[in-house]
XYZ file of C-alpha atoms in Angstrom:
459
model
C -33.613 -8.591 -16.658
C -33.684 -11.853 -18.913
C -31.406 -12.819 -21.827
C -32.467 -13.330 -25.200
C -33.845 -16.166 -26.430
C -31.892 -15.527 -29.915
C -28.624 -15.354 -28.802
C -25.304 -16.549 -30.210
C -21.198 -16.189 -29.577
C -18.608 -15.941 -31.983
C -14.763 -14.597 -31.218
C -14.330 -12.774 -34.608
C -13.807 -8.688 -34.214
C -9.836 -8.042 -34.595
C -10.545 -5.117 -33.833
C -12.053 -5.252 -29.946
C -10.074 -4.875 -26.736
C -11.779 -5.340 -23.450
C -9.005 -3.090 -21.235
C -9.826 0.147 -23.186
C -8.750 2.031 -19.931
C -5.038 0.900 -20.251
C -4.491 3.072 -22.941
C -4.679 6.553 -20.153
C -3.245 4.570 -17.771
C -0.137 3.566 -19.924
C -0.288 7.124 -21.232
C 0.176 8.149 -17.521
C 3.172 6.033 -16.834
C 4.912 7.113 -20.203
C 4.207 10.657 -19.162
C 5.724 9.751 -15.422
C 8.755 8.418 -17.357
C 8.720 4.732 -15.646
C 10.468 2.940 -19.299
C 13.407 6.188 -18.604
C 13.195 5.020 -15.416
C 14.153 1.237 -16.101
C 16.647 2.389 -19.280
C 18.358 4.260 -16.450
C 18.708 2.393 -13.313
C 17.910 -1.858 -14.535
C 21.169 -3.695 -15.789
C 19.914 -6.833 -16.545
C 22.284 -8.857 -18.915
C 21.501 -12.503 -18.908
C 19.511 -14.206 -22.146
C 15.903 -13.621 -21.801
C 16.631 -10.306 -20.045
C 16.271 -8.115 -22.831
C 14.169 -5.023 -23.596
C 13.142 -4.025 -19.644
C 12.164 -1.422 -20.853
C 9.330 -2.924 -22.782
C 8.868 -5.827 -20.505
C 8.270 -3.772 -17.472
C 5.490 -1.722 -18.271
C 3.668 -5.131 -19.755
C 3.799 -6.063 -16.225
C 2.464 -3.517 -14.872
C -0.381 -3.339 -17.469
C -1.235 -6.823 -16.611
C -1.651 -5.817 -13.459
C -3.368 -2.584 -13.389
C -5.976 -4.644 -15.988
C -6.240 -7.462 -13.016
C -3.529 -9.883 -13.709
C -2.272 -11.863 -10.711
C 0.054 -14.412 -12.374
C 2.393 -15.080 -15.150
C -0.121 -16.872 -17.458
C -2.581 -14.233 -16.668
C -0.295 -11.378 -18.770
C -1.780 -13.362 -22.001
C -4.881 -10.804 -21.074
C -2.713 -8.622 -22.952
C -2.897 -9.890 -26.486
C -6.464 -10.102 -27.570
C -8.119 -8.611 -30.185
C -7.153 -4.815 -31.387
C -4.742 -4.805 -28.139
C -2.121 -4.696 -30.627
C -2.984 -1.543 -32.376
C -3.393 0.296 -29.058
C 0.134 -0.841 -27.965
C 3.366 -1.812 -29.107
C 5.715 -3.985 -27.246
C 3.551 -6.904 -25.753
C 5.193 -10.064 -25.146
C 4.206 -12.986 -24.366
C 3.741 -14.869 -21.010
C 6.448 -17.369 -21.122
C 8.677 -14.067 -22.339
C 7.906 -12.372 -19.179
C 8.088 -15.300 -16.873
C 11.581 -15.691 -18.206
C 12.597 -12.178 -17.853
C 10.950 -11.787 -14.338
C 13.391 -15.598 -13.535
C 16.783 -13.404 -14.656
C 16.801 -11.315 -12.029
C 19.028 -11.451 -8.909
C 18.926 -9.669 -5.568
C 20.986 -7.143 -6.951
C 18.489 -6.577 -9.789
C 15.655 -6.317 -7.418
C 17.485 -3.457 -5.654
C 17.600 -1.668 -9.183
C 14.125 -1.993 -9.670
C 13.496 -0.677 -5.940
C 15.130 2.620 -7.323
C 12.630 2.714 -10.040
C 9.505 2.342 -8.075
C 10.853 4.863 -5.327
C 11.522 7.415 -8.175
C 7.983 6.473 -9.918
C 5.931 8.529 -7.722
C 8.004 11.616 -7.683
C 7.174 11.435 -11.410
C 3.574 10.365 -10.904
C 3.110 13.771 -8.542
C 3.399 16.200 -11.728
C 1.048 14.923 -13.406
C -1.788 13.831 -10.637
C -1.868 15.318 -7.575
C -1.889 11.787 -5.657
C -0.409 13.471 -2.584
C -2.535 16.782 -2.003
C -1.980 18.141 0.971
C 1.514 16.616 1.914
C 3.429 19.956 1.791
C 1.424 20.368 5.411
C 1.395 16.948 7.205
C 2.010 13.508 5.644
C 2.446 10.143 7.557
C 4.459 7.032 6.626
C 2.905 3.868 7.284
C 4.752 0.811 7.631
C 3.813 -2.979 8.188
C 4.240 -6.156 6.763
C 1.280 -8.929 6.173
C 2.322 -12.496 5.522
C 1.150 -14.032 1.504
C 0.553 -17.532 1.904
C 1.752 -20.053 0.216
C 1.089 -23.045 -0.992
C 3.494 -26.602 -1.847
C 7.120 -26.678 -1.123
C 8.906 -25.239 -4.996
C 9.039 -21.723 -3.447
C 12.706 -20.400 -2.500
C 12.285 -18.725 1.144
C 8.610 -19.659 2.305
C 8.523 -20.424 6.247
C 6.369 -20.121 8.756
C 5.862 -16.219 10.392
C 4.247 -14.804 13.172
C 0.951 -15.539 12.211
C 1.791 -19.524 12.002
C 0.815 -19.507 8.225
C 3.247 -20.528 5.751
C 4.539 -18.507 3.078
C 6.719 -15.136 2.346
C 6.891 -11.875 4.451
C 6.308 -8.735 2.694
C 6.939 -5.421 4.434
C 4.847 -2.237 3.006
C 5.570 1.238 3.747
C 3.038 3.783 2.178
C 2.550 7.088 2.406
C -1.022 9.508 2.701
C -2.591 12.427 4.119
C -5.924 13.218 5.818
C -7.289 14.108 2.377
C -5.394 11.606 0.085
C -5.483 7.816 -0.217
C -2.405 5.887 0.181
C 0.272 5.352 -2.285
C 3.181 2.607 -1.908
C 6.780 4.235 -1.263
C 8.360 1.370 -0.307
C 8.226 -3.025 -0.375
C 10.669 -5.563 0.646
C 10.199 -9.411 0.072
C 11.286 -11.488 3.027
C 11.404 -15.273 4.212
C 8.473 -16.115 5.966
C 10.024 -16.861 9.253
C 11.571 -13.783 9.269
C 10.952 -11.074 12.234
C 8.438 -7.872 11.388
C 11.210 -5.950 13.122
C 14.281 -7.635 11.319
C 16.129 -4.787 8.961
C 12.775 -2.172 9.505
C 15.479 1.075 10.920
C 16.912 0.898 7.296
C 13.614 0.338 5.380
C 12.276 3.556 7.295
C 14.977 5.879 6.195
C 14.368 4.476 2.621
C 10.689 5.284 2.581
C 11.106 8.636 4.361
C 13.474 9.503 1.256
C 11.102 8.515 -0.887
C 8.408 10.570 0.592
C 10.369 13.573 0.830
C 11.161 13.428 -2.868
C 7.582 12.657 -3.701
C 6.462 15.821 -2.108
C 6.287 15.333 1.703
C 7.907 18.644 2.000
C 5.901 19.389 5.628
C 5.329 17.329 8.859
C 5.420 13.831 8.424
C 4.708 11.578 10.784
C 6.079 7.647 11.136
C 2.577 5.450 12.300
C 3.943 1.714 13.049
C 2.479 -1.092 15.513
C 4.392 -2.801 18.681
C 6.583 -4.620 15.818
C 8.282 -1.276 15.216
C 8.676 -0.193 18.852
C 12.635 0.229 19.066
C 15.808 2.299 19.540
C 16.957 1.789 16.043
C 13.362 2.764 14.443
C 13.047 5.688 16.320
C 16.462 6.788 15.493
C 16.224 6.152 11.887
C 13.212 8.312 11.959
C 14.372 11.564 13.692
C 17.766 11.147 11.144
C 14.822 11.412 8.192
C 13.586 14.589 10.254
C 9.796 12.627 11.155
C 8.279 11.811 13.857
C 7.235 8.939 15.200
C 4.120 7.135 16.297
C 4.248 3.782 17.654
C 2.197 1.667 19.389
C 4.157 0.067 22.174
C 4.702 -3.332 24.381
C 3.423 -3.456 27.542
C 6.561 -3.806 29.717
C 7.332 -3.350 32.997
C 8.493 0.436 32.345
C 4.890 1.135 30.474
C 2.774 -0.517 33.065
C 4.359 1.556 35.607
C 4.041 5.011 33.382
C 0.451 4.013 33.024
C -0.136 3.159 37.301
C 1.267 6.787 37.546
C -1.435 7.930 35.776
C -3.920 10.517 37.763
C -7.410 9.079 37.425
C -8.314 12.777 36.919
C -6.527 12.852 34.142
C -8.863 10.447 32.005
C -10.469 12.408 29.247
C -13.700 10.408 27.786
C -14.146 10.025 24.060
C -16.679 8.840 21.922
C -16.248 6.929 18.679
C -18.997 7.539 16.246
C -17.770 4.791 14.311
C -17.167 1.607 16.780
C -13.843 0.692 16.219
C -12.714 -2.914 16.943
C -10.866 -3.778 20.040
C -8.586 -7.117 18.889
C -8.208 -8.206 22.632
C -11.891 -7.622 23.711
C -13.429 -9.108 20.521
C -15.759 -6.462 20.415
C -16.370 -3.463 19.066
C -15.807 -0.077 21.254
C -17.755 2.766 21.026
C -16.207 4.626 24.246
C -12.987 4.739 26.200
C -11.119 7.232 28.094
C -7.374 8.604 27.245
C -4.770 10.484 28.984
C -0.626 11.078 28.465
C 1.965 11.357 30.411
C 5.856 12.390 29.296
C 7.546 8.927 28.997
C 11.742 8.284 28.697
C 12.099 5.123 26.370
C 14.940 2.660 26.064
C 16.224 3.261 29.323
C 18.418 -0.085 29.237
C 21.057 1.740 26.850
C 23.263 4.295 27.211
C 22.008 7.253 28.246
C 22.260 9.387 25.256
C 20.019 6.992 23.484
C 17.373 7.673 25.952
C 13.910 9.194 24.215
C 11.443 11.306 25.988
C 8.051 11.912 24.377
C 4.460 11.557 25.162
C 2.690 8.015 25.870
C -0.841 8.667 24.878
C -3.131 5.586 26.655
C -6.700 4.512 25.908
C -7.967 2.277 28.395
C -11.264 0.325 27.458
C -13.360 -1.079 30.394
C -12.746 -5.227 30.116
C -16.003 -7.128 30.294
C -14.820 -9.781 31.500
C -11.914 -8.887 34.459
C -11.238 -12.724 35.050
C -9.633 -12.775 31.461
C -6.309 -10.161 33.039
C -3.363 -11.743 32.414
C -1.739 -13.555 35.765
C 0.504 -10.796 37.557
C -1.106 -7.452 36.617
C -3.130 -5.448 39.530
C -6.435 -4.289 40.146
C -6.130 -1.029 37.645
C -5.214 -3.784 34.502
C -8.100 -5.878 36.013
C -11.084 -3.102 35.333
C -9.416 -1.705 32.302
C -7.109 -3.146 29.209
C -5.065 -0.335 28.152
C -3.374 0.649 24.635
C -0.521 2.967 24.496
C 1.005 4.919 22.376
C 4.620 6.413 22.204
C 4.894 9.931 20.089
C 6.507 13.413 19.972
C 3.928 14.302 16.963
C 2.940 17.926 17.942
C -1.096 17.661 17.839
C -3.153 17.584 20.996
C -3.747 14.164 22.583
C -6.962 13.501 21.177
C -5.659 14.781 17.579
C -2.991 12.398 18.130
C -4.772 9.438 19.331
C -7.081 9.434 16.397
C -4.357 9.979 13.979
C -2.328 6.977 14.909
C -5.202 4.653 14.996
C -5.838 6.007 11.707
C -2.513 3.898 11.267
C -4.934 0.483 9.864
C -4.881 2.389 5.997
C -2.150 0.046 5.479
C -4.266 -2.846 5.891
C -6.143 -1.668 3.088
C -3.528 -1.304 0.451
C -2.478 -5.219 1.520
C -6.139 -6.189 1.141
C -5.840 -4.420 -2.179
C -2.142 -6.082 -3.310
C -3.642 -9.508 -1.763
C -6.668 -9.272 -3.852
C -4.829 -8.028 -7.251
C -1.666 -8.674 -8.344
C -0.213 -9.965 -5.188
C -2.994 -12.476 -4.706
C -0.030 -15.448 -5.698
C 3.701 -15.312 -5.806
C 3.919 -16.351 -8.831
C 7.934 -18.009 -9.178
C 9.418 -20.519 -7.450
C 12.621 -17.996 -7.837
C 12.797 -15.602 -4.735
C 13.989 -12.826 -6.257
C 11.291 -13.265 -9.321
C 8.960 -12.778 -6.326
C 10.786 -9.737 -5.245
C 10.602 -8.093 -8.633
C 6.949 -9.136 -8.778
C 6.021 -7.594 -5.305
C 7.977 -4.054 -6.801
C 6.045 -4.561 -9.956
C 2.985 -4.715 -8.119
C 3.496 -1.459 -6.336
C 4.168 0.076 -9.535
C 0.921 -0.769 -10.599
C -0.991 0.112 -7.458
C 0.689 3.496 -8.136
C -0.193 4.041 -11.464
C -3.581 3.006 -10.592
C -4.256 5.168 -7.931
C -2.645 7.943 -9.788
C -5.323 7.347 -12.659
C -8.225 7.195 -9.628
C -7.277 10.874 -8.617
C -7.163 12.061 -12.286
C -10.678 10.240 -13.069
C -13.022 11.871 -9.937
C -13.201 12.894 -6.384
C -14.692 9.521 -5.754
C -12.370 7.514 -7.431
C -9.501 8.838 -5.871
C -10.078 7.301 -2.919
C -11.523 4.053 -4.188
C -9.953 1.028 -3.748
C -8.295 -0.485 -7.089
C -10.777 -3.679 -7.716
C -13.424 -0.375 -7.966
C -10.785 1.750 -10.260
C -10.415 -1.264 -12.440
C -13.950 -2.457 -12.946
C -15.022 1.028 -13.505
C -12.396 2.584 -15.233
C -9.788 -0.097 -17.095
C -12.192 -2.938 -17.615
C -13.877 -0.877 -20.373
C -14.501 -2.620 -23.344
C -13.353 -1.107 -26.701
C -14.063 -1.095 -30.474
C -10.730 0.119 -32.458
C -11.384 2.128 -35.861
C -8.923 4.171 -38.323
C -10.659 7.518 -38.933
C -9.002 10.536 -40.665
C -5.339 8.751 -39.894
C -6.483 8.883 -36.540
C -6.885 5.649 -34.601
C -10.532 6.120 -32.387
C -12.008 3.765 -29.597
C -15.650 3.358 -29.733
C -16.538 3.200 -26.016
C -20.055 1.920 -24.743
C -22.868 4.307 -24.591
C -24.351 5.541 -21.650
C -21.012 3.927 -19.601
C -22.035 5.092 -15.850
C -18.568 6.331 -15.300
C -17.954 8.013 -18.664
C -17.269 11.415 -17.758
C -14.946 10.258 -15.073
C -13.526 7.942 -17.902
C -13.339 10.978 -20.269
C -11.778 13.251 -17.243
C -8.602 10.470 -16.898
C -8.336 10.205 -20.672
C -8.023 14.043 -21.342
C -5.537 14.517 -18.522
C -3.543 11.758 -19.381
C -3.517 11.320 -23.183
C -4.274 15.272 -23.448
C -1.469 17.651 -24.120
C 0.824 18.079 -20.878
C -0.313 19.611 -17.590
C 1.565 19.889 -14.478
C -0.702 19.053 -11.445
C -2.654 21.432 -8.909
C -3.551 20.557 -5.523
């Protein structure tokens, strides 16, 4: 391929918009009623505040279409953009609105995102398959930051500075993950620190968003505790949660019969984070387990602790204290009362690392800065941004099979970052599209579903 040796640039055409897949995705969010949403539960009352529900869904359409800062929402007023849509604003408008909000306000606009996908669900079937088993995800990833103007940054467990962000979302084995639940935190603050209340949140949310069957609570060692566990049978899930090695585990896992071992082989090498390696075989057993033992008695939990052991290559490298068993092998466990055989259920909690996927995705797109030196502007931001993961996703599932489990960079080169020419025909407005677009007919599949007269989805 070469360019052309006549070439020349000019910024004339009114009448060109380079996000022509906003206008099914926007469609999509009317349809899932997110300005209702914001009329109803946002009660925001200080100058510069008003018209959420305008201002919110320009958010969000800045980032669905790839925005990842204030200034970047000016992506948004180009060309014919303001034929396709009413109610842009400006950048400095939005940076203003996002700086009125309080705690309090955050809150409201955590009840709009955890009543977004419930609306979301009848029109796309995001969630197919979660009236048989669904799990809940939760962990939080760290978003660095940079300079000292930021309310709450601090440094975390992983010793780099910045704000704590805890994620829950919510899949199946046949559908991607969507985001049910986000909290903003200080950086220093603990993974563990307020994570019993967040989980009966998120299991509400799921429920209402159509986890009507099993669903299953997937967390890492963070997570391991009374008050999690608890919170989680309230919501009527299960658990599964990787766990510490303590004294109580180690000696669970010594009781272990070696015939008991079952081998397994990956056919995808997963990676082993103490080894440094990749793992292609291992061995697993269970045995019942009573957690928690050091309170009262009727807070004791028995379940099943699932264990892989790994063979170490390198049996110097055993911590100081630990016998000859913890020499040869380095064992993982896992604490559950999920009902699927132990293989099933080994599998399915180390099917747990989704979530990392949706932070690569926020940490990548609209949650690649935090954009306000205000705390709570961050808050709204990191709500905003799950909004538009959402919505995004949503319009994946509506486009193709293939998009609906794509991430969103793919969604939004191939489906939103379409360029458009806008033309008046027959009092009709009309976008000329490119020709031979390689994703047109899964272009044309979103547009009819979601600018097309009403449907109520199948799965």
């Amino acid at each position: 391929m070469r360019s052309s040796h006549n070439l020349w640039a000019v910024f004339d055409d009114p009448n060109l918009v380079a996000y022509g897949g906003l206008a099914p995705a926007l469609a999509l969010a009317e349809r899932a009623g997110l300005a209702d949403l914001v009329t109803e539960h946002l009660t925001l009352t200080k100058p510069g505040s008003a018209n959420a529900h305008l201002k919110v869904p320009a958010l969000v359409a800045g980032m669905v279409a790839g925005a990842d800062s204030i200034d970047d929402m000016d992506l948004l007023r180009h060309g014919g953009m303001n034929r396709l849509f009413t109610g842009a604003r400006a950048p400095s408008t939005l940076g203003t609105f996002l700086r009125t909000f309080t705690f309090g306000h955050v809150r409201q606009l955590d009840a709009v995102a955890s009543r977004f996908p419930t609306g979301l669900t009848t029109h796309a079937p995001v969630l197919a398959g979660a009236d048989q088993i669904a799990y809940l995800d939760i962990d939080d990833t760290i978003k660095a930051t940079h300079g000292y103007a930021k309310q709450g940054v601090g440094y975390g467990y992983s010793k780099v500075k910045g704000l704590n962000a805890l994620i829950a979302t919510l899949s199946t084995p046949v559908a991607a993950p969507v985001i049910v639940g986000t909290r903003l935190r200080r950086g220093n603050t603990n993974s563990a620190r307020g994570a019993a209340k967040f989980v009966s949140d998120a299991a509400a949310v799921s429920r209402s968003a159509g986890a009507s069957g099993l669903l299953v609570l997937r967390g890492d060692s963070a997570l391991y505790g009374h008050a999690v566990v608890a919170a989680a049978r309230r919501a009527g899930a299960r658990f599964s949660l990787t766990v510490r090695m303590n004294a109580s585990v180690v000696k669970a896992i010594s009781a272990i019969d070696e015939s008991a071992w079952v081998p397994i082989h990956y056919p995808n090498a997963i990676w082993d984070q103490d080894e440094h390696r990749l793992v292609s075989d291992a061995e697993v057993a269970e045995i019942p387990f009573t957690a928690f033992t050091s309170r009262k008695k009727t807070e004791h939990v028995t379940a099943r602790l699932i264990v892989r052991r790994v063979k170490r290559l390198n049996p110097k490298s055993v911590p100081a204290g630990q016998g000859e068993l913890f020499a040869t092998y380095r064992h993982h466990a896992v604490f559950t009362d999920s009902p699927p055989t132990m293989l099933e259920a080994e599998a399915a909690h180390r099917a747990h690392a989704v979530i990392e996927q949706v932070h690569a995705d926020l940490r990548s797109g609209p949650f690649a800065h935090a954009p306000s030196g205000s705390f709570a502007a961050n808050g709204a931001w990191l709500v905003l941004a799950a909004i538009a993961f959402n919505l995004t996703r949503a319009a994946g599932v509506l486009a193709s099979d293939f998009h609906a489990k794509a991430t969103t960079a793919t969604i939004r080169d191939q489906l939103i970052k379409i360029p458009a020419r806008m033309a008046n025909s027959a009092r009709r407005l009309t976008m000329h599209l490119p020709h031979s677009w390689p994703w047109q007919h899964a272009w044309e599949a979103l547009f009819a579903m979601a600018c097309g007269p009403p449907r109520r989805a199948t799965t």
